[in-house]
PDB file of C-alpha atoms in Angstrom:
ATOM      1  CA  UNK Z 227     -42.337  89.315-153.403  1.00 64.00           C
ATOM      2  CA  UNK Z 228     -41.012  85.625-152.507  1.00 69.00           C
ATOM      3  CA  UNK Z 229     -40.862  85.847-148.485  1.00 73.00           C
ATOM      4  CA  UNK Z 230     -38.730  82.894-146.510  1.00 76.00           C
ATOM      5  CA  UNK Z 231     -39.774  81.629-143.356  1.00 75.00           C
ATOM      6  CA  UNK Z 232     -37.597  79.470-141.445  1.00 78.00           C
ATOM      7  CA  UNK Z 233     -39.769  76.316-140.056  1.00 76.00           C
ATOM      8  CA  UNK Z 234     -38.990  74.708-136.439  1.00 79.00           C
ATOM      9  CA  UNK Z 235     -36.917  71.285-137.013  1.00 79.00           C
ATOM     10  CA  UNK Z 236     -40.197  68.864-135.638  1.00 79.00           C
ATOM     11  CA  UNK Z 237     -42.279  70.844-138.104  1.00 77.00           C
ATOM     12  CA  UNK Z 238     -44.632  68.915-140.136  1.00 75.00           C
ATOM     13  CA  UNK Z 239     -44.175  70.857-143.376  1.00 75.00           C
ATOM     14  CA  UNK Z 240     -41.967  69.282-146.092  1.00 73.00           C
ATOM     15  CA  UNK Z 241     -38.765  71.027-146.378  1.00 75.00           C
ATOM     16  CA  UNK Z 242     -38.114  73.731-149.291  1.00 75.00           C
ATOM     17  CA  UNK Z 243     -42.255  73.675-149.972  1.00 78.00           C
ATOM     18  CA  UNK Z 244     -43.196  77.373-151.414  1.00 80.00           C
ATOM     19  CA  UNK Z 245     -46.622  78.743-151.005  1.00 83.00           C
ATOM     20  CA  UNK Z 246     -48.077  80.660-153.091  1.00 82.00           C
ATOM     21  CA  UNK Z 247     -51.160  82.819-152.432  1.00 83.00           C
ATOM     22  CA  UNK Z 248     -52.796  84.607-155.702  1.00 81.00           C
ATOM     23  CA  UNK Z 249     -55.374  87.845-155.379  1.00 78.00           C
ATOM     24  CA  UNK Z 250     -58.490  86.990-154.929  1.00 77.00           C
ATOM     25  CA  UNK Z 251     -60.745  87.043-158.166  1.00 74.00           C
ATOM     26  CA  UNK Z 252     -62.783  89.962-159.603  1.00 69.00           C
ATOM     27  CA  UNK Z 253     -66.129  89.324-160.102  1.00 63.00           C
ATOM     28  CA  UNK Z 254     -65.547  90.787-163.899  1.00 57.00           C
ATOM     29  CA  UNK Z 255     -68.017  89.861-166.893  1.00 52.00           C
ATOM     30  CA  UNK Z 256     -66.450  86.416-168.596  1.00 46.00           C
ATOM     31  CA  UNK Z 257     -67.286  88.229-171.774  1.00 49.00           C
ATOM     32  CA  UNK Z 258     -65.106  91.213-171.411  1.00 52.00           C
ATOM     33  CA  UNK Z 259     -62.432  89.994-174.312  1.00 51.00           C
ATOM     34  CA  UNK Z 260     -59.209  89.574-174.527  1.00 48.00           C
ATOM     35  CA  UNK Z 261     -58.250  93.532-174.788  1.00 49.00           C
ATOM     36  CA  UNK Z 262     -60.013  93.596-171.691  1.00 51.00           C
ATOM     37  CA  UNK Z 263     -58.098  90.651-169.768  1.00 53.00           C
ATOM     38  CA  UNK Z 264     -56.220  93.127-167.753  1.00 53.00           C
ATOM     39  CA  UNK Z 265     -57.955  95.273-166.843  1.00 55.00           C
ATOM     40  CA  UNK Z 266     -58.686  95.929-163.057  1.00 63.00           C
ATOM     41  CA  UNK Z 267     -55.255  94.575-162.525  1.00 72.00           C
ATOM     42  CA  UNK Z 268     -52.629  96.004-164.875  1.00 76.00           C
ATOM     43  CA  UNK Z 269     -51.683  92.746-166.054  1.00 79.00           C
ATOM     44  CA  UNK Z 270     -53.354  89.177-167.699  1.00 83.00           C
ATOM     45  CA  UNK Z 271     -54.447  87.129-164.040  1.00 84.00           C
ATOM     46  CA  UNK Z 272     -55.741  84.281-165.760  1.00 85.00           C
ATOM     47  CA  UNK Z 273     -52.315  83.946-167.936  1.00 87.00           C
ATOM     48  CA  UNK Z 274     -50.310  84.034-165.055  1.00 87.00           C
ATOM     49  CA  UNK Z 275     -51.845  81.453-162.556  1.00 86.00           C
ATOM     50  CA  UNK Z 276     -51.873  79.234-165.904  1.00 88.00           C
ATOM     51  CA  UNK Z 277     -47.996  79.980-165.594  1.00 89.00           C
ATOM     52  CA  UNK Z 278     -48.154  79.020-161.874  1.00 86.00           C
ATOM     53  CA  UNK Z 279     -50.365  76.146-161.888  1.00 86.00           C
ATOM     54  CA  UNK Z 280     -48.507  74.638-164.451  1.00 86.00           C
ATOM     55  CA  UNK Z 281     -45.494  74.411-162.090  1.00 85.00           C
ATOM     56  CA  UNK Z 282     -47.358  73.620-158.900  1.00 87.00           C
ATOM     57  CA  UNK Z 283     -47.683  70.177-157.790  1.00 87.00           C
ATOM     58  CA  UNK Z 284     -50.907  71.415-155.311  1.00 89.00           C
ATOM     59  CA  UNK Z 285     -53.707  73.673-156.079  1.00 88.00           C
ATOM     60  CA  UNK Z 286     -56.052  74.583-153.228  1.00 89.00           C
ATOM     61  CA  UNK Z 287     -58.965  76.521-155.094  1.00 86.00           C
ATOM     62  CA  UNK Z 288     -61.025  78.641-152.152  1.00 86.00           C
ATOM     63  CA  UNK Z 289     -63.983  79.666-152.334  1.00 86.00           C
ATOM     64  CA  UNK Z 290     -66.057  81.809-149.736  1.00 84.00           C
ATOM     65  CA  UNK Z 291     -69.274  80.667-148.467  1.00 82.00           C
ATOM     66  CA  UNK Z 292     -70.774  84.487-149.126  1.00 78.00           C
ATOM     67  CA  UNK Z 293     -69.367  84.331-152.731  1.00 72.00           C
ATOM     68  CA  UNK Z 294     -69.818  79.919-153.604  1.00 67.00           C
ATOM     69  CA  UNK Z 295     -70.678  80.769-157.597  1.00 64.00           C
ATOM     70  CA  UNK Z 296     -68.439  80.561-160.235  1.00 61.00           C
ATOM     71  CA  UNK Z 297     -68.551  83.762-162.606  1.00 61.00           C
ATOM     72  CA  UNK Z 298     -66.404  86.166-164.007  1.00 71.00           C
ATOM     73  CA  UNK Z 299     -62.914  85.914-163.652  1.00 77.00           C
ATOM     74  CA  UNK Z 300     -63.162  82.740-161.666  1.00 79.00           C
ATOM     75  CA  UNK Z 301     -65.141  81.489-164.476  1.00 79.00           C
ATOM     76  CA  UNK Z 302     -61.731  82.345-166.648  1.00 79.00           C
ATOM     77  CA  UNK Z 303     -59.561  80.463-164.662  1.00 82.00           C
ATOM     78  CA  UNK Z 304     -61.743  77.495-164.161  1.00 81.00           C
ATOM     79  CA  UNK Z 305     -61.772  77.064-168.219  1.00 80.00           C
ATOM     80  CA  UNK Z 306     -58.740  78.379-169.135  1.00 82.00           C
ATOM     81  CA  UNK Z 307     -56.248  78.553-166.520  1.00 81.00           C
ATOM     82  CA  UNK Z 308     -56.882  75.546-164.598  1.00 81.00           C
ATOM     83  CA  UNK Z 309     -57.860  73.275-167.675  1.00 80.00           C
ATOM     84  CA  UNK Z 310     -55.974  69.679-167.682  1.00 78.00           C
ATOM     85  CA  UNK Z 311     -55.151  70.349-164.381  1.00 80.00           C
ATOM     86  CA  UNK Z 312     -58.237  68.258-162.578  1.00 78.00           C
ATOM     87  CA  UNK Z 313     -55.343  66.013-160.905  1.00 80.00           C
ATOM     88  CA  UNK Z 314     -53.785  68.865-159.210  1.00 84.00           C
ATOM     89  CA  UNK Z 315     -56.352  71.122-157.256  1.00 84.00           C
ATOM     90  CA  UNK Z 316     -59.076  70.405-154.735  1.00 87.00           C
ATOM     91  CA  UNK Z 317     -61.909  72.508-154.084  1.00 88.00           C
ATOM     92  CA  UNK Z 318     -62.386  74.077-151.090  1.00 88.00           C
ATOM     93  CA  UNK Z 319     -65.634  75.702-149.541  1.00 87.00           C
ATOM     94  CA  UNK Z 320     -63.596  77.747-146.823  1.00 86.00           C
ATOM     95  CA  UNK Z 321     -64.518  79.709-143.438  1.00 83.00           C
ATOM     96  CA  UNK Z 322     -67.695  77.514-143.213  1.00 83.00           C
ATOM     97  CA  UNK Z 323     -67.268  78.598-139.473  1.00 79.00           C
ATOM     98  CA  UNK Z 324     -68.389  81.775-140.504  1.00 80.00           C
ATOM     99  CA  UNK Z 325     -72.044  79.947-141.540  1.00 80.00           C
ATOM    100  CA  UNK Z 326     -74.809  79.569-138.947  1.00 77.00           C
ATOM    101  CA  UNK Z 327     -77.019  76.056-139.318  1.00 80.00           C
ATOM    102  CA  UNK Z 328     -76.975  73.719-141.362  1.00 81.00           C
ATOM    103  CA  UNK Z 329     -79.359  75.134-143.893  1.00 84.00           C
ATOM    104  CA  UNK Z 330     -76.720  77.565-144.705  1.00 84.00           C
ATOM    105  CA  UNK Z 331     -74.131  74.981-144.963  1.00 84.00           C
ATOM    106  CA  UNK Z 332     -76.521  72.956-146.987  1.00 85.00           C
ATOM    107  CA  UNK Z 333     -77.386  76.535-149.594  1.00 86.00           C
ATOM    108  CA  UNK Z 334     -73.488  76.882-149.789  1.00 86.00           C
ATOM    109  CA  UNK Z 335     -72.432  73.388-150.300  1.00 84.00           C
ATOM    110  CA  UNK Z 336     -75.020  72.792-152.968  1.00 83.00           C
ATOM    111  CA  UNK Z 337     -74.565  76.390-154.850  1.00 83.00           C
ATOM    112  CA  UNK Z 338     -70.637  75.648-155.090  1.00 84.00           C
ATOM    113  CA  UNK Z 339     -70.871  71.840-156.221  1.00 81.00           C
ATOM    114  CA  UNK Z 340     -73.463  73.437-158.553  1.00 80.00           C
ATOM    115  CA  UNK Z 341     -71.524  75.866-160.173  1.00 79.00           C
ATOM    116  CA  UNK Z 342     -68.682  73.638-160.768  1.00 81.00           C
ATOM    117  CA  UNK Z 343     -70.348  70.788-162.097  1.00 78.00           C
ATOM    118  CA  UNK Z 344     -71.015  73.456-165.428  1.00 76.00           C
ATOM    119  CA  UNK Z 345     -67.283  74.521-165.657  1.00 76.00           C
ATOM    120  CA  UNK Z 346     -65.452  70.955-164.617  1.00 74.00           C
ATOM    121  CA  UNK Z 347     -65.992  68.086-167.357  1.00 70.00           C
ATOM    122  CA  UNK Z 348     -67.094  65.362-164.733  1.00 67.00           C
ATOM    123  CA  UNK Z 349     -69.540  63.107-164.808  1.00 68.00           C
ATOM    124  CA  UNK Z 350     -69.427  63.355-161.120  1.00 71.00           C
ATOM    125  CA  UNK Z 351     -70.336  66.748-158.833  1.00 70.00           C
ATOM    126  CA  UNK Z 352     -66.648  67.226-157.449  1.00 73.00           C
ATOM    127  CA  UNK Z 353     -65.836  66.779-154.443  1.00 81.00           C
ATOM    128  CA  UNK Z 354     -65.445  69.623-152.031  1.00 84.00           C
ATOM    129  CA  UNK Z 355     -63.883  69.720-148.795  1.00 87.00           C
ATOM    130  CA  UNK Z 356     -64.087  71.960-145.979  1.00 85.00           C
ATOM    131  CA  UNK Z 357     -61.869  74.477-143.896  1.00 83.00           C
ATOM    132  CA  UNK Z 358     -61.782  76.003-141.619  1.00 79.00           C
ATOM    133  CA  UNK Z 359     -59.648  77.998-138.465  1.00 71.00           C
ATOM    134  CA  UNK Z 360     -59.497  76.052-135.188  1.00 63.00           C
ATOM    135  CA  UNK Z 361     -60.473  77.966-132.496  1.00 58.00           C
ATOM    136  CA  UNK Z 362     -62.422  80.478-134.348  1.00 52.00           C
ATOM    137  CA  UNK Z 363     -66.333  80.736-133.768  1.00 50.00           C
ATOM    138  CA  UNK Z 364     -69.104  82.434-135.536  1.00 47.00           C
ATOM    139  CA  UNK Z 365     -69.551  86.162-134.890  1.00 47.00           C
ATOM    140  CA  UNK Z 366     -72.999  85.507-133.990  1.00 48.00           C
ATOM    141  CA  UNK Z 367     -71.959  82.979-131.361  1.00 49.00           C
ATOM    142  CA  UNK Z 368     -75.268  81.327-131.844  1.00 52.00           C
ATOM    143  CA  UNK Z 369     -74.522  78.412-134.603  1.00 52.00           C
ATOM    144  CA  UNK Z 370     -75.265  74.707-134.820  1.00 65.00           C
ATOM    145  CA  UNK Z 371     -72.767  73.221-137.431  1.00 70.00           C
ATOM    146  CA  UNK Z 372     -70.802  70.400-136.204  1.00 69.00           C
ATOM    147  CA  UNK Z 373     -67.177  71.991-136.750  1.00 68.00           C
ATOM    148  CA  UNK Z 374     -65.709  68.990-134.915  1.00 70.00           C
ATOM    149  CA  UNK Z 375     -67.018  66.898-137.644  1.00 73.00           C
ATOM    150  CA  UNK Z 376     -65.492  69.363-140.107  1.00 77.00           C
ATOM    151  CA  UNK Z 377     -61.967  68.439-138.698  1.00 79.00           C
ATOM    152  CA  UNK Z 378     -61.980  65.337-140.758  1.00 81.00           C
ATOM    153  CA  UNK Z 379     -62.137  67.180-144.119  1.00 82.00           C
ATOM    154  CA  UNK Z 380     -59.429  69.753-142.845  1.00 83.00           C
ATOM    155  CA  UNK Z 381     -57.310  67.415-141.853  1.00 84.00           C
ATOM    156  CA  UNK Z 382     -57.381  65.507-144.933  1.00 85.00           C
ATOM    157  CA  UNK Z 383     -56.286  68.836-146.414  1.00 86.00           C
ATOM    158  CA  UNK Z 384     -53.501  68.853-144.473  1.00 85.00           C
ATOM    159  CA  UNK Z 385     -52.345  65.637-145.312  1.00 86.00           C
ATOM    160  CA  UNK Z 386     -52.401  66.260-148.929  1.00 86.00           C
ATOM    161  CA  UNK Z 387     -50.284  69.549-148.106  1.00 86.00           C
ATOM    162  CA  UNK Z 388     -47.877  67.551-146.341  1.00 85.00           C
ATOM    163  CA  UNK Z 389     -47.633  64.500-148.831  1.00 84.00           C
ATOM    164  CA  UNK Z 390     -46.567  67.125-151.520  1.00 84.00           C
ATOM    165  CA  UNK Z 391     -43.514  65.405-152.383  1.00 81.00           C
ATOM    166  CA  UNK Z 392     -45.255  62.718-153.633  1.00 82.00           C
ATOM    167  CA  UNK Z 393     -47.368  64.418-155.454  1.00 82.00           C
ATOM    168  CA  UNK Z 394     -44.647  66.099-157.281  1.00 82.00           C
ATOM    169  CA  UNK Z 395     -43.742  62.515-158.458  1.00 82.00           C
ATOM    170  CA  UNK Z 396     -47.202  61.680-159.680  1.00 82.00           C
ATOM    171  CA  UNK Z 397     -47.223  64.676-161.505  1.00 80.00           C
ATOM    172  CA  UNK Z 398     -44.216  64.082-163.149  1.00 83.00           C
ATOM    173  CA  UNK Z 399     -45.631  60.358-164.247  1.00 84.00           C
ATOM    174  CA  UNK Z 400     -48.750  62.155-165.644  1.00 81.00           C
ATOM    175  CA  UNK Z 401     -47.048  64.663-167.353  1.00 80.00           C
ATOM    176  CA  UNK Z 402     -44.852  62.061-169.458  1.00 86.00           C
ATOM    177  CA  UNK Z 403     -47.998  60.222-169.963  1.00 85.00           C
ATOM    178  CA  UNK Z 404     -49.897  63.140-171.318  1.00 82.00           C
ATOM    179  CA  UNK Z 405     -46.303  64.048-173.499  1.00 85.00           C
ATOM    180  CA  UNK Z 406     -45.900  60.395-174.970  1.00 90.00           C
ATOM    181  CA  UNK Z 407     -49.796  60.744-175.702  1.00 89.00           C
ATOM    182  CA  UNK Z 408     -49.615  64.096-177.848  1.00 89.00           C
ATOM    183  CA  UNK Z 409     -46.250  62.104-179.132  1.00 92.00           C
ATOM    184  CA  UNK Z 410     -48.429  59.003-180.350  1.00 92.00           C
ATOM    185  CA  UNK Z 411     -51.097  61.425-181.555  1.00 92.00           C
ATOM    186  CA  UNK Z 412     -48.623  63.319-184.074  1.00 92.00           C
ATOM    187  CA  UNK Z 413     -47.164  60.352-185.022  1.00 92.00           C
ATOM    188  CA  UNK Z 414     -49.795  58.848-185.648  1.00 92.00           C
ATOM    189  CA  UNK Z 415     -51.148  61.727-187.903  1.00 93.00           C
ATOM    190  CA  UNK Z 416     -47.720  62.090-189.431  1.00 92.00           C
ATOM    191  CA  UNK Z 417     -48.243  58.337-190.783  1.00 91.00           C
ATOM    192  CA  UNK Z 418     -51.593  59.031-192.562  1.00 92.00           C
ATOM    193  CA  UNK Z 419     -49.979  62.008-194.032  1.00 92.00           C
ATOM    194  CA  UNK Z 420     -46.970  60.103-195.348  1.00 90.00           C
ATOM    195  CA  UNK Z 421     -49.440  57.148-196.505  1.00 90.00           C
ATOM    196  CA  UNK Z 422     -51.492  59.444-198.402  1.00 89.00           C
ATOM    197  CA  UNK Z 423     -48.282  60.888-200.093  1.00 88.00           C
ATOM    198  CA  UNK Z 424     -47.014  58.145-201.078  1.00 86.00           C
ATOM    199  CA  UNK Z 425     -50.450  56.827-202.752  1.00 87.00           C
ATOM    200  CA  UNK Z 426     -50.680  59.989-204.509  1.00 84.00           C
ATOM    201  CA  UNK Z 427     -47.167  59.864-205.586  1.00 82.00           C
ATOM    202  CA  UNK Z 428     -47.711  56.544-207.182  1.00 82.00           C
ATOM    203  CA  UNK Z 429     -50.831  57.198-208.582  1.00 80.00           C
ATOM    204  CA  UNK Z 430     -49.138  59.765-210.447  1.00 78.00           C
ATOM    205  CA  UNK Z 431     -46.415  57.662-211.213  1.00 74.00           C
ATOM    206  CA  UNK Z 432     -48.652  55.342-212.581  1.00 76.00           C
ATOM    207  CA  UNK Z 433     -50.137  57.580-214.635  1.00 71.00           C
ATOM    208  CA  UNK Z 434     -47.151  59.169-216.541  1.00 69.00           C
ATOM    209  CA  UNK Z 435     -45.686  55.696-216.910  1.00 68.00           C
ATOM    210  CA  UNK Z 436     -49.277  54.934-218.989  1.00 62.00           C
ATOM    211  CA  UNK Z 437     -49.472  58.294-220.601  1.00 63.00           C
ATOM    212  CA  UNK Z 438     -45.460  57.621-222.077  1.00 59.00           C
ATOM    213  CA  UNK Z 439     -47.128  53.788-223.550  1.00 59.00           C
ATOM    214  CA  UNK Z 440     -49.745  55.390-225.049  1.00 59.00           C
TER     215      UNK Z 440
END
C-alpha cells in the first residue's frame, strides 16, 4: 500500500522520489522450479521486483552481516530479476554496527564480495558499501570498528539517493542505447536473411532459365 509522506521544504530529498521497500528474501532452494516460484508467498517475488526494478532509477540491494551469502531466492533475483541492471543497484553490507572487530567485518565483507563475484558477470569483485544507523551502537557495547570511518561510505549512499534525478536521465540514455543496439542486431540479422533469399531465389532462377534451354 503506496503511503505519502509530506517532506519539510529545506529537506534534502528530491521532490516526488517514491521508495520502495520489498520483503526480505526466503532462503528457498534455487532449484525449486518454476511451479514452485510462489510458493511461501502466494505470488512470483522474483517476477515482480523484475517489474519494479525495471522502472526504478536506484536499487539499493541489502544484505545483513548475519546472512552475507547469496542463495536461494536471492540467488533468483540476482540472475534473473536484477540481470542487465548492473548500472542501477549498489550493494550494500548493512547494520555493520551490529559487528564487533574487525575480524568480523573482515569474515562479512569477504563472504558477501565472495558470493557475488559467482552471480555478477564482473571481472572485478563489486564494490560494496557500508551502512549503517547514526547513533546506534553494538548491543555488546564492547566493539572496535571504526564507524566514523564508515560515514564516508554512507554518505556516499546518500548522495546517490539524492542525485536520483540524474540518474533517471542516465538511465534513460542507456536504455535507448541498449534499444538502438537490439535495433542494429535485428537489422542486421534481417539483412543476412534477405541476402540469403535473394541468392537462393536467383539460383533458382538460374536454374529454370537453363533447364527451359536445354
Amino acid at each position: 500500500r503506496r503511503k505519502r509522506l509530506v517532506l519539510p521544504k529545506d529537506s534534502a530529498m528530491p521532490y516526488g522520489l517514491q521508495v520502495i521497500d520489498t520483503p526480505g528474501m526466503i532462503d528457498l532452494p534455487a532449484n525449486q522450479g518454476p511451479k514452485n516460484e510462489s510458493r511461501g508467498r502466494g505470488y512470483n517475488f522474483v517476477e515482480v521486483v523484475r517489474w519494479w526494478a525495471k522502472r526504478s532509477d536506484l536499487i539499493l540491494l541489502l544484505f545483513d552481516p548475519d546472512k552475507p551469502g547469496t542463495t536461494g531466492e536471492t540467488l533468483d533475483v540476482l540472475t534473473k530479476s536484477l540481470s542487465g541492471l548492473n548500472h542501477k543497484f549498489l550493494v550494500i553490507l548493512n547494520k555493520v554496527d551490529k559487528l564487533d572487530n574487525s575480524v568480523d567485518f573482515a569474515r562479512a565483507y569477504g563472504a558477501l564480495g565472495w558470493a557475488l563475484s559467482k552471480v555478477i558477470k564482473r571481472k572485478d569483485i563489486p564494490h560494496v558499501y557500508t551502512m549503517f544507523n547514526e547513533g546506534m551502537q553494538s548491543p555488546t557495547g564492547s566493539h572496535t570498528l571504526p564507524l566514523a570511518a564508515f560515514s564516508k561510505k554512507r554518505e556516499e549512499v546518500l548522495e546517490e539517493v539524492f542525485r536520483v534525478k540524474d540518474r533517471h536521465n542516465d538511465n534513460v540514455i542507456t536504455s535507448l542505447e541498449e534499444t538502438l543496439r537490439q535495433i542494429q542486431m535485428v537489422a542486421a540479422i534481417l539483412s543476412c536473411i534477405r541476402s540469403q533469399a535473394r541468392t537462393k531465389l536467383l539460383r533458382l532462377q538460374i536454374g529454370g532459365a537453363v533447364s527451359l534451354v536445354m
